[in-house]
Amino acid sequence: MIVMKFGGSSVADAERIRHVASIIQAYRGQRPVVVLSAMGDTTDHLLEAAERAVCGTVDCGAIEALHVKTAQDLGLEAGVCADLLSELKTLLTGISMLRELTKRTRDYLVSFGERLSVRMMASFLNAQGIAAQFFDAWDVGMVSDSRYMAAELLEDVWHTIPARLSAYKNGTETAIPVVTGFIAKNKEGAITTLGRGGSDLSATIIGAAMGASEIQTWKDVDGIMTADPRIVPEARPVPEVTYEEAQELAMFGAQVLHPRSMIPCRKTGTPVRVKNSYNIQSPGTLIVERHSGTTPPVIAITSVKDIILIDIQSSRMLGAAGFMAHIFNQFLKWEVSIDVIATSEVSVSLTVNTKKDLTGLLEDISGVADVHKKTGKAIVTIICDASHASATLASAFLALSRHGINVQMISQGASKVNVSFIVEASEADGVVRILHQALFVAGIVQTA
């Protein structure tokens, strides 16, 4: 058995649904479980409809038009989504009467995207002679806590999912399950959403709990690339990465599975493969616990822009206990996450990636230190093997020096698989290209 996850762009319209159906058909012999996101921009349209409803206007025209037209283009009965669209209008009417949108109601509202998507896909597969059955997540055992908009799956899922899907795995049931990603229900029966990376998590927990031979996540490139091909046209696929490397790549800007979705896979050792929906013959990138052969010295280069660099310094705290604790407590108080950090006894440089107003945070820190905020920065990260770190850094700094790039901060993660540089955001793409040329084309990867 395998699990195949397709994002919203993969099922954005009738043409894309037909294509995904052909991919599912190609893997039919491996007993796939299919996990889908909402079609295209449906989630955004649902939230826009909610905003209008809070102001007293009930309008889900864009959502209805997309799904009705898609059904028609696919040759399906117009009523394939009728019940859900009617339920959606009823919900929006309720919101418009109350003029209020709670987190619980928001999760209920957003769930319609995935629920409409799986009904459309299952109906089309059946029309093509491929037996399929749609499932809302709770129908296959997805149970969560009650933290609406950011729910966590309960440990129960390791038992409830196999209980619901074992008949399909052993062949007693033959219809391909088409399951909603991103959503679940709590034990009281209220719909929840799983927050960032929720659809990835839905796929990986199903795969891990069912002992799938492989979890596939389908994108529009040939797997994980050595760099963003939009920045580096000569970037090439990476055949294999570890869970840890994939997590670091995702944390620092690469379009890989969300880091939290790796947790079920790491627990069971279930491999994940990143595949290209436009090139199904490509082997893609396999994500595993450890490399099957020699670990490459450099895996990939990625970047994140619009970063804020905060420099904190206090000679008054030299030798004083609690300086670091005070700094981190302020970030905890203001709920601001830190990305990259470099420290000495009396100074800290760190980066944050947030749209929040940092005035209060900086004022609190300024009570014990001098604080300087610098905007317009970028993090460029090299995912690499720590045993080759010296050679990697030597090649990287030599290349950057030749191009007059000034690195404003450097940090090596505790995981020992990444080295990050802080540069001006305007230089980020150029830095990625310089490093890719130095490390993949002219240097360390070929000679190590």
XYZ file of C-alpha atoms in Angstrom:
448
model
C 0.000 0.000 0.000
C 1.132 3.572 -0.732
C -0.229 7.003 0.160
C -0.417 9.687 -2.551
C -0.886 13.312 -1.522
C -1.842 16.037 -4.016
C -1.948 19.738 -3.157
C -4.477 22.330 -4.219
C -2.730 23.327 -7.452
C -2.758 19.671 -8.555
C -6.575 19.581 -8.415
C -7.253 23.215 -9.319
C -9.585 22.529 -12.256
C -10.988 19.813 -14.494
C -7.820 19.449 -16.542
C -5.667 18.979 -13.445
C -8.160 16.514 -11.926
C -8.058 14.434 -15.107
C -4.265 14.409 -14.937
C -4.190 13.397 -11.265
C -6.706 10.654 -12.009
C -4.340 9.307 -14.667
C -1.528 9.225 -12.108
C -3.720 7.376 -9.615
C -4.611 4.917 -12.375
C -0.903 4.342 -13.069
C -0.308 3.409 -9.405
C -3.541 1.482 -8.965
C -1.704 -1.814 -8.533
C 0.092 -0.519 -5.439
C -3.195 0.015 -3.572
C -3.006 3.783 -3.118
C -4.746 5.862 -0.492
C -5.204 9.350 -1.963
C -5.064 12.490 0.218
C -6.246 15.779 -1.313
C -6.180 19.472 -0.501
C -8.932 21.908 -1.514
C -9.173 22.824 -5.189
C -6.962 25.776 -6.180
C -7.808 28.943 -4.218
C -10.952 27.527 -2.595
C -9.684 28.023 0.962
C -9.004 31.702 0.270
C -12.445 32.063 -1.295
C -14.049 30.460 1.767
C -12.322 32.908 4.092
C -13.363 35.818 1.870
C -16.941 34.564 1.988
C -16.705 34.435 5.776
C -15.546 38.062 5.921
C -18.506 39.117 3.782
C -20.889 37.065 5.946
C -19.643 38.794 9.111
C -20.618 42.050 7.377
C -24.077 40.659 6.588
C -23.685 39.400 3.001
C -24.066 35.728 2.088
C -22.109 35.036 -1.087
C -20.272 31.839 -2.030
C -20.583 32.412 -5.763
C -16.913 31.905 -6.590
C -16.798 28.582 -4.756
C -20.026 27.332 -6.273
C -19.054 28.444 -9.780
C -15.685 26.642 -9.642
C -17.101 23.342 -8.450
C -20.198 23.354 -10.662
C -18.131 24.217 -13.752
C -15.506 21.590 -12.870
C -18.186 18.930 -12.494
C -19.662 19.901 -15.859
C -16.244 19.877 -17.555
C -15.596 16.422 -16.124
C -18.938 15.140 -17.359
C -20.245 14.550 -13.846
C -23.747 15.092 -12.529
C -24.291 18.691 -11.485
C -25.425 17.546 -8.041
C -22.129 15.899 -7.080
C -21.392 18.744 -4.653
C -24.930 20.074 -4.207
C -25.458 18.880 -0.627
C -22.222 20.405 0.611
C -22.784 23.692 -1.207
C -26.237 23.905 0.377
C -24.724 23.218 3.799
C -22.118 25.915 3.162
C -24.796 28.495 2.354
C -26.629 27.601 5.555
C -23.441 28.093 7.571
C -22.718 31.463 5.944
C -26.294 32.528 6.651
C -25.758 31.713 10.316
C -22.534 33.714 10.392
C -24.283 36.669 8.744
C -27.050 36.616 11.353
C -24.655 36.460 14.302
C -22.103 38.800 12.678
C -19.441 36.670 14.347
C -16.834 34.122 13.245
C -15.349 32.021 16.051
C -12.302 29.806 15.593
C -14.531 26.737 15.802
C -16.861 28.075 13.103
C -13.888 29.067 10.961
C -12.588 25.497 11.013
C -16.026 24.181 10.067
C -16.151 26.685 7.213
C -12.660 25.947 5.877
C -13.336 22.194 5.896
C -15.673 22.558 2.915
C -12.720 22.982 0.550
C -11.240 19.553 1.163
C -14.645 17.901 1.477
C -15.728 19.224 -1.930
C -12.397 18.208 -3.466
C -12.554 14.527 -2.484
C -16.134 14.177 -3.658
C -15.191 15.589 -7.047
C -12.183 13.312 -7.448
C -13.909 10.141 -6.248
C -16.851 10.778 -8.581
C -14.546 11.275 -11.547
C -12.512 8.151 -10.770
C -15.697 6.092 -10.591
C -16.859 7.600 -13.891
C -13.576 6.404 -15.413
C -14.145 2.874 -14.190
C -11.722 3.176 -11.265
C -13.568 2.173 -8.088
C -13.096 4.930 -5.489
C -14.776 6.127 -2.307
C -14.447 9.551 -0.727
C -13.844 9.882 3.005
C -13.911 12.880 5.276
C -10.880 12.622 7.556
C -12.875 11.573 10.605
C -14.286 8.647 8.634
C -10.790 7.132 8.532
C -10.034 7.805 12.192
C -8.537 11.308 12.241
C -9.209 12.525 15.779
C -7.621 15.660 17.226
C -7.597 17.910 20.252
C -9.737 21.058 20.341
C -7.169 23.709 19.463
C -9.142 25.145 16.581
C -7.097 26.402 13.595
C -3.990 24.591 14.903
C -5.201 21.209 16.176
C -2.883 18.325 16.956
C -3.782 14.723 16.210
C -4.247 12.498 19.253
C -2.297 9.296 19.864
C -5.583 7.478 19.204
C -4.978 7.824 15.457
C -2.335 5.096 15.561
C -5.207 2.713 16.338
C -8.253 4.330 14.732
C -6.720 4.736 11.261
C -5.706 1.042 10.879
C -9.117 0.031 12.238
C -10.832 1.973 9.440
C -8.466 1.189 6.544
C -7.234 -2.346 7.242
C -9.936 -3.890 5.040
C -8.657 -1.879 2.087
C -5.043 -2.753 2.813
C -5.747 -6.489 2.992
C -7.907 -6.423 -0.155
C -11.310 -7.054 1.413
C -12.382 -3.630 0.151
C -11.186 -2.576 -3.294
C -12.404 0.994 -3.789
C -9.540 3.493 -3.594
C -9.985 5.741 -0.516
C -9.876 9.451 -1.414
C -9.388 11.266 1.895
C -9.535 14.911 2.931
C -6.243 16.382 4.097
C -5.869 19.154 6.665
C -8.994 18.448 8.735
C -10.095 16.207 11.604
C -12.698 16.064 14.379
C -12.236 16.291 18.121
C -13.779 13.756 20.482
C -16.881 15.935 20.812
C -17.446 15.710 17.053
C -16.482 19.288 16.152
C -14.463 19.815 12.967
C -10.885 21.052 13.435
C -8.076 22.045 11.085
C -4.483 20.917 11.545
C -2.753 24.229 10.852
C 0.367 24.711 8.744
C 1.371 21.613 6.819
C -1.889 19.939 7.772
C -2.430 18.109 4.489
C 1.137 16.775 4.581
C 0.535 15.596 8.142
C -2.699 13.878 7.101
C -0.797 11.914 4.466
C 2.167 10.978 6.647
C 0.096 9.848 9.631
C -2.038 7.633 7.384
C 1.069 6.178 5.752
C 2.910 5.652 9.028
C -0.089 4.215 10.888
C -0.881 1.818 8.027
C 2.717 0.693 7.496
C 2.646 1.931 3.898
C 5.592 0.991 1.731
C 5.907 4.648 0.691
C 4.252 8.046 1.094
C 4.300 10.136 -2.079
C 3.810 13.886 -2.188
C 3.259 15.161 -5.719
C 4.552 18.565 -6.841
C 5.541 20.299 -10.097
C 9.315 19.618 -10.005
C 11.407 16.442 -10.151
C 11.691 16.116 -6.387
C 13.778 18.181 -3.992
C 16.200 20.312 -5.978
C 19.735 21.486 -5.201
C 18.280 25.019 -5.316
C 15.084 26.751 -6.371
C 15.049 26.248 -10.173
C 13.404 29.661 -10.568
C 16.607 31.161 -9.142
C 19.125 28.604 -10.421
C 17.976 27.165 -13.780
C 20.714 24.520 -13.685
C 19.524 23.156 -10.316
C 19.130 19.401 -10.357
C 17.133 16.852 -8.364
C 18.564 15.413 -5.174
C 18.066 11.616 -5.268
C 17.954 11.103 -1.506
C 17.786 13.156 1.695
C 17.289 12.272 5.336
C 14.266 13.289 7.396
C 16.510 15.705 9.263
C 17.817 17.299 6.078
C 14.300 17.589 4.671
C 13.103 19.259 7.881
C 15.914 21.789 7.718
C 15.193 22.498 4.060
C 11.540 23.121 4.843
C 12.397 25.360 7.797
C 14.569 27.533 5.578
C 12.329 28.067 2.603
C 12.326 24.969 0.410
C 8.936 23.703 -0.769
C 9.212 20.312 0.886
C 6.902 18.609 3.390
C 6.205 20.712 6.463
C 8.643 19.796 9.300
C 5.883 18.587 11.657
C 4.659 16.147 9.018
C 7.974 14.272 9.294
C 7.264 13.210 12.880
C 5.047 10.178 12.083
C 7.505 8.998 9.408
C 10.476 9.234 11.753
C 8.565 7.231 14.359
C 8.038 4.305 11.986
C 10.802 4.768 9.410
C 8.264 5.080 6.595
C 9.952 6.518 3.481
C 8.564 9.593 1.734
C 9.046 10.290 -1.970
C 8.657 13.729 -3.558
C 7.389 13.208 -7.117
C 6.681 15.370 -10.163
C 3.076 15.216 -11.326
C 4.193 16.452 -14.770
C 6.907 13.783 -15.097
C 5.694 10.628 -13.393
C 8.608 8.569 -14.757
C 11.086 10.633 -12.753
C 12.127 8.775 -9.569
C 11.887 11.977 -7.539
C 13.569 12.388 -4.165
C 13.409 9.724 -1.461
C 13.320 10.920 2.168
C 14.653 8.303 4.598
C 16.136 8.002 8.091
C 19.732 7.830 6.859
C 21.561 7.862 3.531
C 21.816 4.489 1.827
C 25.374 5.234 0.670
C 27.993 7.910 1.310
C 26.480 11.153 2.563
C 26.987 13.904 -0.040
C 29.043 16.828 1.311
C 26.386 19.315 0.170
C 22.697 18.495 -0.305
C 21.008 21.750 -1.304
C 20.924 25.532 -0.916
C 17.803 27.465 0.015
C 16.799 30.942 1.139
C 14.170 32.946 3.012
C 13.668 36.664 2.371
C 12.075 39.531 4.325
C 13.868 38.526 7.512
C 14.437 40.849 10.485
C 17.862 40.786 12.136
C 17.940 41.783 15.817
C 21.280 42.577 17.487
C 21.261 42.570 21.296
C 24.309 43.617 23.328
C 24.868 44.406 27.016
C 28.280 44.756 28.636
C 26.380 45.400 31.889
C 25.429 41.724 31.916
C 29.019 40.434 31.602
C 29.271 37.401 33.865
C 25.712 37.842 35.117
C 23.494 34.795 35.303
C 20.177 34.934 33.532
C 20.982 37.211 30.580
C 19.992 34.620 27.980
C 16.990 33.550 30.038
C 15.720 37.131 30.145
C 16.106 37.526 26.376
C 14.308 34.284 25.511
C 11.564 34.919 28.049
C 10.683 38.116 26.211
C 10.333 36.234 22.927
C 8.127 33.698 24.718
C 6.010 36.476 26.241
C 5.425 38.138 22.863
C 5.031 34.798 21.012
C 7.760 35.520 18.475
C 9.721 32.570 17.065
C 13.460 32.764 16.464
C 14.910 31.302 13.262
C 18.710 31.656 13.412
C 20.866 32.690 16.363
C 24.535 33.442 17.129
C 25.702 34.276 20.661
C 28.560 35.345 22.886
C 28.524 36.029 26.620
C 27.118 39.544 26.312
C 25.647 39.692 22.809
C 23.044 37.884 20.781
C 22.246 38.212 17.102
C 19.110 36.500 15.903
C 16.551 36.558 13.140
C 12.764 36.476 13.110
C 10.328 36.079 10.255
C 7.100 37.719 11.351
C 4.600 40.409 10.424
C 3.978 41.193 14.095
C 4.690 44.609 15.587
C 7.926 44.106 17.548
C 7.798 47.412 19.459
C 6.764 45.881 22.791
C 9.292 43.052 22.521
C 12.164 45.398 21.760
C 11.178 47.758 24.579
C 11.188 44.882 27.075
C 14.633 43.713 25.951
C 16.011 47.264 26.021
C 15.680 47.219 29.805
C 18.850 45.099 30.042
C 20.552 45.573 26.681
C 21.034 47.747 23.628
C 18.789 46.522 20.837
C 19.020 47.216 17.105
C 16.463 45.984 14.565
C 17.528 45.663 10.933
C 14.971 44.853 8.248
C 15.344 43.721 4.640
C 17.572 40.734 5.371
C 17.606 37.162 4.077
C 18.729 33.777 5.358
C 20.672 31.651 2.885
C 21.152 28.101 4.131
C 23.470 25.342 2.956
C 22.231 21.868 3.880
C 25.410 19.846 4.186
C 27.324 17.081 5.935
C 29.050 18.340 9.099
C 32.099 16.167 8.406
C 32.777 18.317 5.320
C 31.837 21.627 6.955
C 35.327 23.165 6.817
C 35.725 22.484 3.090
C 32.170 23.645 2.423
C 32.653 26.923 4.302
C 36.036 27.534 2.677
C 34.560 27.190 -0.814
C 31.495 29.242 0.141
C 33.358 32.169 1.683
C 35.932 32.282 -1.107
C 33.159 32.490 -3.707
C 31.247 35.171 -1.776
C 34.420 37.186 -1.213
C 35.199 37.182 -4.930
C 31.778 38.700 -5.583
C 32.034 41.289 -2.817
C 29.233 39.776 -0.696
C 29.348 40.733 2.978
C 27.957 38.080 5.312
C 26.362 39.801 8.309
C 25.952 36.732 10.501
C 26.670 33.010 10.359
C 25.135 30.167 12.332
C 25.578 26.392 12.292
C 22.529 24.534 13.528
C 22.708 22.051 16.377
C 21.547 19.394 13.925
C 24.909 19.727 12.162
C 23.284 19.544 8.749
C 22.934 23.254 8.031
C 25.014 26.419 7.898
C 23.098 29.682 7.534
C 24.248 33.119 6.382
C 22.480 36.433 6.834
C 22.763 38.775 3.846
C 20.777 41.637 2.369
C 17.492 40.446 0.895
C 18.384 42.153 -2.372
C 21.481 39.916 -2.587
C 19.796 36.629 -1.683
C 19.125 35.243 -5.168
C 22.626 36.179 -6.280
C 24.141 34.516 -3.221
C 22.226 31.301 -3.921
C 23.498 31.297 -7.507
C 27.091 31.996 -6.398
C 27.038 29.216 -3.813
C 25.414 26.747 -6.197
C 28.094 27.434 -8.781
C 30.873 27.102 -6.209
C 29.597 23.995 -4.449
C 27.771 22.009 -7.133
C 29.294 23.042 -10.435
C 32.890 23.991 -9.733
C 33.713 22.543 -6.371
C 33.185 20.340 -3.414
C 30.408 18.022 -4.570
C 32.394 16.801 -7.570
C 35.704 16.424 -5.760
C 34.632 14.961 -2.424
